[in-house]
């Protein structure tokens, strides 16, 4: 920075009510399991042993807007299979108001809100990809974009 050059920056903040804080983190008596942040990342998280507790996957800034140009990965692991059980991970989201993977503000109309899958999800759209493993090299279970609610995904 050269001498005489004005210094500027913008900051954005929001005060949230106690009820909004409970939505994001859970009540003090029953905190939500939000996973462990992977070191060196902004929002990548790892969840272990969700059969013992109810894990909540949520985007950064929830219930606010998803940040621009950010890619997050959530890894859900079942390290130990309980006796007489079969390890299976199921992801579901039944509340249509809790997910909207949109392409642009202009796409916020009733006809554009249908969930799309696979080849209907082009590169410029925000999307969710479910892998059967902890790497992007593992087989893809499902790819979704747009829409209100997401169908159940089972590994």
Protein backbone atom coordinates (compact mmCIF):
# COMPACT_ATOMS: atom_id res chain seq x y z
CA UNK A 1 0.00 0.00 0.00
CA UNK A 2 1.41 3.39 -0.99
CA UNK A 3 1.53 6.37 1.33
CA UNK A 4 -1.43 8.64 0.81
CA UNK A 5 -3.65 5.81 -0.46
CA UNK A 6 -6.83 5.66 1.58
CA UNK A 7 -7.49 2.41 3.41
CA UNK A 8 -11.01 1.04 3.10
CA UNK A 9 -12.75 -2.12 4.10
CA UNK A 10 -16.29 -3.33 4.49
CA UNK A 11 -17.63 -5.46 7.25
CA UNK A 12 -20.97 -7.14 7.50
CA UNK A 13 -22.42 -8.37 10.77
CA UNK A 14 -25.74 -9.36 12.17
CA UNK A 15 -27.06 -9.56 15.69
CA UNK A 16 -29.19 -12.64 16.15
CA UNK A 17 -31.84 -13.31 18.71
CA UNK A 18 -31.57 -16.06 21.30
CA UNK A 19 -34.15 -18.16 19.42
CA UNK A 20 -32.05 -17.95 16.23
CA UNK A 21 -28.97 -19.02 18.19
CA UNK A 22 -30.90 -22.06 19.42
CA UNK A 23 -31.84 -22.91 15.82
CA UNK A 24 -28.17 -22.87 14.86
CA UNK A 25 -26.52 -24.54 17.87
CA UNK A 26 -29.35 -26.20 19.79
CA UNK A 27 -30.69 -25.49 23.25
CA UNK A 28 -28.10 -25.32 26.07
CA UNK A 29 -29.53 -28.52 27.57
CA UNK A 30 -29.37 -30.36 24.23
CA UNK A 31 -26.63 -28.99 21.97
CA UNK A 32 -26.66 -30.15 18.36
CA UNK A 33 -23.83 -32.36 17.11
CA UNK A 34 -22.31 -30.21 14.35
CA UNK A 35 -19.22 -32.31 13.65
CA UNK A 36 -15.54 -31.45 13.91
CA UNK A 37 -14.09 -28.78 11.63
CA UNK A 38 -11.25 -30.16 9.50
CA UNK A 39 -8.09 -28.14 10.29
CA UNK A 40 -7.11 -25.69 7.56
CA UNK A 41 -10.62 -25.49 6.07
CA UNK A 42 -13.43 -22.96 6.35
CA UNK A 43 -16.36 -25.33 6.62
CA UNK A 44 -15.37 -28.95 5.97
CA UNK A 45 -16.58 -31.12 8.86
CA UNK A 46 -16.33 -34.72 9.97
CA UNK A 47 -19.02 -36.62 11.87
CA UNK A 48 -18.37 -39.89 13.71
CA UNK A 49 -20.70 -42.41 15.31
CA UNK A 50 -23.99 -40.68 14.52
CA UNK A 51 -25.90 -43.76 15.67
CA UNK A 52 -25.14 -42.64 19.24
CA UNK A 53 -26.31 -39.07 18.74
CA UNK A 54 -28.38 -37.14 16.23
CA UNK A 55 -25.94 -35.38 13.94
CA UNK A 56 -26.97 -32.17 12.18
CA UNK A 57 -25.37 -31.21 8.89
CA UNK A 58 -25.85 -27.55 8.17
CA UNK A 59 -24.23 -25.04 5.88
CA UNK A 60 -21.92 -22.33 7.17
CA UNK A 61 -23.81 -19.26 8.41
CA UNK A 62 -27.04 -21.28 8.89
CA UNK A 63 -29.74 -19.99 9.20
CA UNK A 64 -28.24 -17.19 7.09
CA UNK A 65 -27.07 -17.25 3.49
CA UNK A 66 -24.49 -19.73 2.23
CA UNK A 67 -21.22 -17.86 1.59
CA UNK A 68 -20.17 -17.22 -2.01
CA UNK A 69 -17.47 -19.27 -3.73
CA UNK A 70 -17.12 -21.76 -0.89
CA UNK A 71 -17.06 -25.53 -1.22
CA UNK A 72 -17.75 -27.55 1.92
CA UNK A 73 -17.35 -31.29 2.46
CA UNK A 74 -19.12 -33.24 5.19
CA UNK A 75 -17.79 -36.72 5.98
CA UNK A 76 -20.03 -39.06 7.96
CA UNK A 77 -18.23 -42.10 9.32
CA UNK A 78 -19.37 -45.18 11.12
CA UNK A 79 -16.12 -46.44 12.65
CA UNK A 80 -17.54 -49.34 14.64
CA UNK A 81 -20.50 -51.47 13.59
CA UNK A 82 -22.64 -52.22 16.66
CA UNK A 83 -23.13 -55.92 17.44
CA UNK A 84 -25.86 -57.54 15.33
CA UNK A 85 -26.15 -54.42 13.15
CA UNK A 86 -25.32 -53.51 9.56
CA UNK A 87 -23.47 -50.21 9.02
CA UNK A 88 -25.63 -47.88 6.96
CA UNK A 89 -25.58 -44.11 6.72
CA UNK A 90 -28.85 -42.38 5.78
CA UNK A 91 -29.16 -38.67 5.04
CA UNK A 92 -32.61 -37.11 4.86
CA UNK A 93 -34.18 -33.67 4.89
CA UNK A 94 -37.96 -33.48 4.87
CA UNK A 95 -38.48 -29.75 5.43
CA UNK A 96 -38.64 -28.03 2.06
CA UNK A 97 -37.91 -24.61 3.56
CA UNK A 98 -34.54 -25.80 4.85
CA UNK A 99 -32.88 -26.48 1.49
CA UNK A 100 -32.86 -24.47 -1.67
CA UNK A 101 -29.92 -25.06 -3.95
CA UNK A 102 -30.44 -22.24 -6.41
CA UNK A 103 -28.62 -20.95 -9.46
CA UNK A 104 -29.46 -17.28 -9.15
CA UNK A 105 -31.91 -14.89 -7.52
CA UNK A 106 -33.86 -14.87 -10.79
CA UNK A 107 -34.51 -18.60 -10.39
CA UNK A 108 -36.58 -18.10 -7.23
CA UNK A 109 -39.97 -18.85 -8.73
CA UNK A 110 -42.40 -21.70 -8.25
CA UNK A 111 -41.48 -23.58 -11.45
CA UNK A 112 -37.73 -23.39 -10.82
CA UNK A 113 -37.95 -24.94 -7.35
CA UNK A 114 -38.25 -28.57 -8.48
CA UNK A 115 -35.33 -30.72 -7.37
CA UNK A 116 -33.10 -31.83 -10.23
CA UNK A 117 -30.67 -34.71 -10.41
CA UNK A 118 -27.63 -35.98 -12.30
CA UNK A 119 -27.32 -34.55 -15.84
CA UNK A 120 -29.90 -31.83 -15.11
CA UNK A 121 -27.36 -30.28 -12.72
CA UNK A 122 -25.07 -28.24 -14.94
CA UNK A 123 -21.74 -26.77 -13.86
CA UNK A 124 -23.01 -23.26 -13.14
CA UNK A 125 -25.59 -24.47 -10.61
CA UNK A 126 -24.95 -24.94 -6.92
CA UNK A 127 -25.26 -28.64 -6.18
CA UNK A 128 -24.92 -31.40 -3.59
CA UNK A 129 -22.99 -34.56 -4.41
CA UNK A 130 -23.17 -37.62 -2.15
CA UNK A 131 -20.18 -40.01 -2.34
CA UNK A 132 -20.03 -43.55 -0.98
CA UNK A 133 -16.82 -42.86 0.92
CA UNK A 134 -14.73 -40.01 2.30
CA UNK A 135 -13.13 -38.93 -0.97
CA UNK A 136 -14.35 -37.29 -4.16
CA UNK A 137 -12.75 -40.28 -5.93
CA UNK A 138 -15.30 -42.66 -4.34
CA UNK A 139 -18.46 -43.74 -6.21
CA UNK A 140 -21.19 -41.10 -6.48
CA UNK A 141 -24.47 -42.08 -4.81
CA UNK A 142 -26.48 -39.05 -5.94
CA UNK A 143 -26.17 -35.52 -7.30
CA UNK A 144 -28.89 -32.92 -6.66
CA UNK A 145 -29.46 -29.28 -7.47
CA UNK A 146 -32.38 -26.86 -7.26
CA UNK A 147 -35.51 -27.82 -5.45
CA UNK A 148 -37.21 -27.73 -2.12
CA UNK A 149 -36.63 -31.03 -0.37
CA UNK A 150 -34.02 -33.71 -0.92
CA UNK A 151 -34.89 -37.39 -1.21
CA UNK A 152 -33.34 -39.79 1.31
CA UNK A 153 -29.78 -40.91 0.41
CA UNK A 154 -28.52 -44.21 1.87
CA UNK A 155 -24.99 -45.59 1.74
